Amino acid sequence: AGGVRVETRLSRRRLAVLAVFSCYSLVNAFQWIQYSILSNIFAGFYGVSFTQIDWLSMVYMVAYVPLILPATWLLDARGLRLTALLGAGLNAVGAWLKCGSLAPQRYPLTLAAQAVCAVAQVFILGLPSHIASVWFGPTEVSTACAVAVLGNQLGTAIGFLLPPVLVPNTPNDIDLMAHNIGIMFYGTAIVSTLLFFLTGVVFEEKPKYPPSHSQAVLQTKPPEDYSYKQSIINLFKNTPFVLLLISYGIMTGAFYSVSTLLNQMIITHYEGEEVNAGRIGLTLVVAGMVGSIICGLWLDYTKTYKQTTLIVYILSFIGLLVFTFTLDLGYLIVVFVTGGVLGFFMTGYLPLGFEFAVEITYPESEGTSSGLLNASAQIFGIVFTLVQGRLTTDYSPRAGNLFLCAWIFVGIILTALIKSDLRRHNVNSGIMNLDVKAVSGDS
């Protein structure tokens, strides 16, 4: 970068890009959880077991693991716009396929449709840190990443809230049940199609001017300097990143498992409370959204990545313990409160992990580090959901939750071992003496 003078400006379009991404990410997350929060109703409608309904959630995790490396390569090789269009487009296709599965014998079709939505997710989950870095300035990047992750969390929240209201349990009237499910499926399909068209209008590869010094440096590198394979090798040689990879997988996998099995946990102790199970899920995620925003703002202000991540991890562990031992007291209000506290810290951790990874792996691609983090989360999510689901069915929800607690304790130890080197922050602070001319204003 010696002798090269590059303007840095903030683009007005960045807010529209962030908003549209957050919305179609929201719809994708809604489609992930819409079956699980009604697991008893869908099991009755399709005439299948609870485990088969759990697979409608786990297919999201299974699809992610083999597809994330090709998807990350596509983001790095073909760019943001194509990746965004694939995510939004497949999301709409999956939603329309579900509309054809509105009959009791059509479980295979609804599973296939959910698999298409699961593939869409692969092109969605890795984008928050990429969009934040490429479009937002150094004082906005953690907050922008948190907002992008927030869209996904809000989708999960709506997925907990709306389906129990739209589809009440009517086991004696299957036609009415099919009609109510149809309202949910067709509404989702129409919204996701509209968002696909908006993605085509709003998304561009990158702004005209880089928004930060670190982006300016990356954009002055010739393309041949970047090797996707070498980037992955570099990441796996980075010990702090490997520790974060495992600890992030444990925390996020535990969140996926709790979300998938929440209906079964609540119904075990509070029979007939499907709507309240959804509301507890909503409380968990909304509290987590607040946690995400607060953590994003805190990181932008303090840059204390490791300290914040470790504290949130410990508080998540305490939250899950309290939730576990108060679940069967017989007071739903207690479950609402403990679920909210658990969600605040567990979900608040998600953007922390993303941003911590980008800091300790700069100048490696944000898409690559995010993709590997999410792959780890999906693998742990599959294992945790299967084991916790079996423990919950064979023994009790307490046994399943204690299994997760033990793993989160391991995650605390791994997080404590991470040595943090804030590489991107150092570049943006000018420590590398880059000759970059910053110009404020809009492009």
XYZ file of C-alpha atoms in Angstrom:
443
model
C 0.000 0.000 0.000
C 3.039 2.237 -0.035
C 2.378 5.421 -1.977
C -1.214 4.475 -2.844
C -3.816 7.035 -1.814
C -7.376 5.734 -1.544
C -10.514 7.610 -0.532
C -12.756 6.056 2.121
C -16.419 7.028 2.151
C -19.686 5.639 3.479
C -22.343 4.737 0.903
C -26.008 5.558 1.440
C -26.917 2.222 -0.145
C -25.328 0.315 2.767
C -28.479 0.673 4.897
C -30.725 -0.695 2.118
C -28.378 -3.648 1.567
C -28.420 -4.402 5.289
C -32.232 -4.064 5.515
C -33.017 -6.347 2.549
C -30.500 -8.968 3.685
C -31.920 -8.921 7.205
C -35.450 -9.415 5.840
C -34.770 -12.443 3.642
C -32.562 -13.915 6.365
C -35.573 -13.429 8.667
C -37.871 -15.414 6.359
C -35.316 -18.218 6.073
C -35.041 -18.522 9.872
C -38.850 -18.432 10.162
C -39.031 -21.415 7.803
C -36.441 -23.271 9.895
C -38.389 -23.212 13.166
C -42.015 -23.162 11.931
C -42.326 -26.977 12.182
C -40.457 -27.541 15.456
C -42.554 -25.144 17.538
C -45.631 -27.118 16.368
C -43.936 -30.527 16.524
C -46.926 -32.255 18.149
C -49.350 -30.755 15.581
C -47.210 -31.577 12.516
C -46.469 -35.081 13.841
C -50.236 -35.645 13.997
C -50.926 -33.980 10.618
C -48.322 -35.960 8.643
C -48.709 -39.122 10.760
C -44.989 -39.272 11.600
C -42.823 -39.445 14.748
C -41.386 -36.515 16.723
C -37.935 -37.511 15.463
C -39.096 -37.090 11.840
C -40.394 -33.614 12.708
C -37.046 -32.837 14.391
C -35.385 -33.696 11.068
C -37.279 -30.789 9.472
C -35.097 -28.589 11.691
C -31.943 -30.702 11.487
C -31.987 -30.767 7.661
C -30.871 -27.110 7.890
C -27.836 -28.243 9.857
C -27.104 -31.314 7.719
C -27.221 -29.381 4.419
C -24.893 -26.694 5.722
C -21.886 -28.871 6.514
C -21.040 -30.240 3.015
C -22.188 -27.105 1.168
C -20.510 -24.352 3.172
C -17.093 -24.668 1.511
C -18.524 -24.438 -2.052
C -20.776 -21.551 -0.907
C -17.845 -19.704 0.664
C -15.777 -20.255 -2.467
C -18.676 -18.801 -4.505
C -18.803 -15.709 -2.273
C -15.048 -15.148 -2.675
C -14.883 -16.023 -6.397
C -18.184 -14.710 -7.784
C -19.059 -12.085 -5.196
C -21.767 -10.806 -2.893
C -24.565 -10.109 -5.402
C -24.749 -13.633 -6.874
C -24.528 -15.224 -3.408
C -27.329 -12.976 -2.113
C -29.573 -13.764 -5.113
C -29.049 -17.505 -4.631
C -29.963 -17.260 -0.946
C -33.103 -15.206 -1.553
C -34.130 -17.210 -4.650
C -33.814 -20.679 -3.123
C -35.646 -19.411 -0.044
C -38.624 -18.518 -2.265
C -38.497 -21.814 -4.200
C -38.558 -23.830 -0.963
C -41.474 -21.769 0.350
C -43.562 -22.446 -2.798
C -42.760 -26.181 -2.701
C -44.185 -26.319 0.842
C -47.498 -25.108 -0.569
C -47.729 -28.432 -2.405
C -47.339 -30.446 0.809
C -50.701 -29.588 2.398
C -51.953 -33.160 2.806
C -51.268 -35.777 5.507
C -49.389 -38.178 3.221
C -46.981 -35.551 1.878
C -44.262 -35.504 4.556
C -41.562 -36.411 1.941
C -42.468 -33.299 -0.099
C -42.388 -30.979 2.914
C -38.987 -32.481 3.842
C -37.717 -31.868 0.283
C -39.029 -28.279 0.396
C -37.326 -27.732 3.741
C -34.106 -29.112 2.222
C -34.251 -26.401 -0.469
C -34.677 -23.751 2.254
C -31.734 -25.384 4.052
C -29.548 -24.925 0.954
C -30.682 -21.271 0.813
C -29.472 -20.867 4.391
C -25.942 -21.850 3.315
C -25.844 -18.704 1.132
C -27.231 -16.549 3.979
C -25.499 -17.350 7.275
C -21.975 -16.419 6.163
C -22.879 -12.960 4.871
C -23.320 -10.762 7.999
C -19.618 -10.149 8.670
C -18.905 -9.806 4.919
C -21.646 -7.187 4.431
C -20.533 -5.363 7.599
C -16.861 -5.240 6.528
C -17.409 -4.375 2.854
C -20.168 -1.769 3.301
C -19.721 -0.224 6.785
C -17.155 2.028 8.466
C -14.878 0.972 11.340
C -17.126 2.506 14.031
C -20.216 0.766 12.579
C -18.925 -2.665 11.612
C -19.736 -4.624 14.806
C -23.166 -2.993 15.091
C -23.913 -3.703 11.397
C -22.881 -7.338 11.861
C -25.119 -7.588 14.939
C -28.078 -6.120 12.986
C -27.485 -8.578 10.115
C -27.450 -11.497 12.558
C -30.484 -9.909 14.218
C -32.599 -10.472 11.092
C -32.063 -14.206 11.441
C -32.887 -14.079 15.147
C -36.045 -12.039 14.497
C -37.122 -14.689 11.970
C -36.715 -17.346 14.649
C -38.704 -15.151 17.062
C -41.580 -14.766 14.579
C -41.287 -18.492 13.861
C -41.934 -19.149 17.544
C -44.794 -16.623 17.789
C -46.888 -16.856 14.598
C -47.279 -20.600 13.803
C -49.002 -21.500 17.132
C -51.439 -18.615 16.518
C -52.052 -19.439 12.829
C -52.267 -23.215 13.322
C -54.164 -24.130 16.521
C -54.252 -27.817 17.411
C -57.415 -29.262 15.775
C -56.746 -33.046 15.781
C -60.411 -33.806 15.020
C -60.545 -31.582 11.907
C -57.622 -32.325 9.574
C -59.151 -30.209 6.760
C -59.187 -27.128 8.999
C -55.610 -27.902 10.069
C -54.532 -28.124 6.407
C -56.289 -24.811 5.677
C -54.494 -23.082 8.570
C -51.114 -24.512 7.583
C -51.829 -23.344 4.014
C -52.303 -19.743 5.192
C -48.856 -19.912 6.824
C -47.152 -21.565 3.820
C -48.666 -19.298 1.094
C -48.017 -16.134 3.103
C -44.366 -17.115 3.527
C -44.021 -17.889 -0.199
C -45.401 -14.500 -1.281
C -43.167 -12.535 1.123
C -40.025 -14.492 0.160
C -40.707 -13.926 -3.565
C -41.041 -10.165 -3.035
C -37.740 -10.138 -1.126
C -36.006 -12.016 -3.960
C -36.942 -9.206 -6.370
C -35.832 -6.550 -3.855
C -32.462 -8.319 -3.532
C -31.991 -8.024 -7.308
C -32.712 -4.285 -7.149
C -30.694 -3.319 -4.053
C -27.586 -5.528 -3.923
C -24.320 -4.434 -5.513
C -20.926 -6.105 -5.220
C -19.377 -3.323 -3.135
C -19.661 0.461 -2.680
C -17.866 2.832 -5.043
C -15.396 3.805 -2.299
C -14.092 1.506 0.483
C -15.667 2.377 3.865
C -12.560 1.771 6.006
C -8.762 1.658 5.940
C -8.710 -2.133 6.287
C -11.040 -2.523 3.268
C -8.902 -0.091 1.298
C -5.853 -2.281 1.965
C -7.681 -5.445 0.893
C -8.976 -3.791 -2.289
C -5.480 -2.672 -3.327
C -4.249 -6.286 -3.228
C -4.141 -7.879 -6.691
C -6.676 -10.753 -7.036
C -3.950 -13.353 -7.638
C -2.706 -12.714 -4.102
C -5.806 -14.487 -2.754
C -6.033 -18.274 -2.564
C -9.184 -19.826 -1.117
C -7.419 -23.087 -0.277
C -4.537 -21.208 1.354
C -7.011 -19.110 3.330
C -8.543 -22.241 4.883
C -5.067 -23.658 5.628
C -4.111 -20.360 7.291
C -7.260 -20.422 9.434
C -6.649 -23.963 10.667
C -3.049 -23.043 11.524
C -4.408 -20.149 13.611
C -4.733 -21.695 17.100
C -6.962 -18.926 18.576
C -9.349 -19.381 15.623
C -9.474 -23.172 16.070
C -10.338 -22.722 19.772
C -13.038 -20.196 18.809
C -14.294 -22.570 16.091
C -15.011 -25.285 18.684
C -16.364 -22.974 21.408
C -18.635 -21.128 18.926
C -19.910 -24.478 17.638
C -20.761 -25.627 21.165
C -22.680 -22.471 22.112
C -24.564 -22.064 18.832
C -25.233 -25.801 18.506
C -26.726 -25.730 22.020
C -28.970 -22.810 21.000
C -30.159 -24.726 17.890
C -30.919 -27.780 20.035
C -32.852 -25.821 22.679
C -34.855 -24.036 19.941
C -35.702 -27.282 18.116
C -36.808 -29.139 21.264
C -38.490 -26.235 23.114
C -42.025 -27.348 22.212
C -41.352 -30.871 23.531
C -39.741 -29.518 26.735
C -42.673 -27.216 27.518
C -45.421 -29.703 26.557
C -43.826 -32.340 28.838
C -44.476 -30.177 31.916
C -47.336 -27.945 30.692
C -49.750 -29.995 28.578
C -51.778 -28.135 25.936
C -49.621 -24.994 26.171
C -48.458 -24.887 22.509
C -49.155 -21.155 22.202
C -47.232 -20.364 25.384
C -44.368 -22.606 24.213
C -44.192 -20.347 21.170
C -44.318 -17.243 23.343
C -41.488 -18.581 25.519
C -39.475 -19.168 22.343
C -40.281 -15.603 21.286
C -39.128 -14.298 24.675
C -35.895 -16.286 24.368
C -35.093 -14.849 20.935
C -36.268 -11.253 21.510
C -34.135 -11.083 24.655
C -31.292 -12.476 22.533
C -31.827 -9.759 19.909
C -31.472 -7.121 22.628
C -28.339 -8.941 23.799
C -26.949 -8.966 20.247
C -27.425 -5.216 19.788
C -25.941 -4.389 23.192
C -22.949 -6.665 22.542
C -22.422 -5.162 19.060
C -22.505 -1.593 20.410
C -20.233 -2.592 23.301
C -17.650 -4.106 20.924
C -17.664 -1.034 18.672
C -17.043 1.103 21.754
C -14.505 -0.983 23.688
C -12.943 -3.530 21.252
C -12.733 -5.938 24.248
C -13.463 -9.009 22.135
C -12.099 -11.821 24.308
C -13.273 -10.406 27.646
C -16.825 -9.796 26.386
C -17.042 -13.210 24.685
C -15.874 -15.029 27.833
C -18.237 -13.161 30.174
C -21.238 -13.811 27.890
C -20.261 -17.506 27.663
C -20.140 -17.861 31.468
C -23.474 -16.060 31.889
C -25.037 -18.362 29.239
C -23.888 -21.383 31.260
C -25.457 -19.968 34.438
C -28.628 -19.075 32.512
C -29.025 -22.635 31.170
C -28.506 -24.118 34.649
C -31.211 -21.861 36.125
C -33.574 -22.611 33.200
C -32.989 -26.363 33.663
C -33.793 -26.475 37.367
C -36.828 -24.165 37.224
C -38.519 -25.708 34.145
C -40.630 -28.186 36.140
C -41.730 -25.913 39.015
C -45.214 -25.576 37.515
C -45.087 -21.794 36.991
C -45.023 -20.715 33.338
C -44.068 -17.156 34.328
C -40.801 -18.512 35.791
C -40.058 -20.280 32.480
C -40.702 -17.003 30.620
C -38.202 -15.154 32.833
C -35.473 -17.819 32.823
C -35.954 -18.372 29.082
C -35.507 -14.639 28.494
C -32.296 -14.512 30.538
C -30.959 -17.592 28.719
C -31.806 -16.090 25.324
C -30.228 -12.726 26.165
C -26.797 -14.290 26.657
C -26.941 -17.331 24.341
C -28.199 -15.432 21.300
C -26.232 -12.321 22.212
C -23.115 -14.453 21.784
C -23.701 -15.119 18.049
C -22.468 -11.781 16.587
C -19.660 -11.719 19.183
C -18.244 -14.942 17.783
C -18.430 -13.651 14.197
C -16.675 -10.384 14.961
C -14.067 -11.968 17.246
C -13.211 -14.373 14.402
C -12.791 -11.552 11.871
C -10.500 -9.699 14.285
C -8.162 -12.619 15.001
C -8.047 -13.840 11.371
C -7.656 -10.544 9.409
C -6.799 -10.301 6.495
C -8.396 -13.681 5.718
C -11.830 -13.503 4.082
C -14.732 -12.835 6.469
C -16.862 -15.253 4.443
C -14.401 -18.095 4.996
C -14.103 -17.630 8.767
C -17.889 -17.156 9.132
C -18.550 -20.220 7.008
C -16.309 -22.421 9.129
C -17.874 -21.077 12.347
C -21.350 -21.861 11.059
C -20.296 -25.337 9.879
C -19.018 -26.058 13.385
C -22.333 -24.804 14.820
C -24.368 -27.066 12.506
C -22.292 -30.174 13.360
C -22.676 -29.566 17.091
C -26.344 -28.675 16.523
C -27.082 -32.031 14.834
C -25.328 -34.039 17.564
C -26.838 -32.016 20.407
C -30.377 -32.169 18.971
C -30.216 -35.941 18.467
C -28.732 -36.649 21.915
C -30.803 -34.073 23.814
C -33.949 -35.206 21.974
C -33.322 -38.821 22.987
C -32.531 -37.874 26.607
C -35.663 -35.681 26.763
C -37.879 -38.479 25.379
C -36.361 -41.374 27.362
C -35.726 -39.561 30.664
C -36.726 -35.897 31.058
C -36.017 -32.395 29.705
C -33.692 -31.916 32.716
C -31.415 -34.768 31.554
C -31.177 -33.244 28.068
C -30.420 -29.761 29.380
C -27.741 -30.993 31.798
C -26.043 -32.685 28.834
C -25.847 -29.239 27.154
C -24.621 -27.592 30.365
C -21.645 -29.948 30.500
C -20.646 -29.032 26.953
C -21.039 -25.281 27.519
C -18.693 -25.608 30.505
C -16.106 -27.084 28.095
C -16.717 -24.078 25.816
C -15.924 -21.686 28.689
C -12.525 -23.352 29.184
C -11.730 -23.201 25.432
C -12.723 -19.516 25.239
C -10.467 -18.705 28.209
C -7.519 -20.247 26.317
C -7.901 -17.970 23.255
C -5.087 -15.443 22.835
C -6.531 -12.436 21.054
C -4.601 -10.388 18.517
C -6.882 -7.668 17.150
C -5.444 -7.446 13.651
C -8.244 -5.591 11.851
C -8.592 -3.080 14.691
C -4.851 -2.414 14.553
C -5.044 -1.690 10.818
C -8.007 0.673 11.254
C -6.139 2.423 14.082
C -3.333 3.219 11.661
C -0.711 1.076 13.449
C 0.518 -0.248 10.108
C 1.131 3.346 8.893
C -0.981 2.975 5.791
C -1.005 5.928 3.448
C -4.769 6.173 3.039
C -6.657 9.422 2.643
C -9.977 9.366 4.534
C -12.757 11.540 3.167
C -16.056 11.824 5.027
C -19.351 12.024 3.152
C -21.700 9.880 1.034
C -21.230 8.296 -2.335
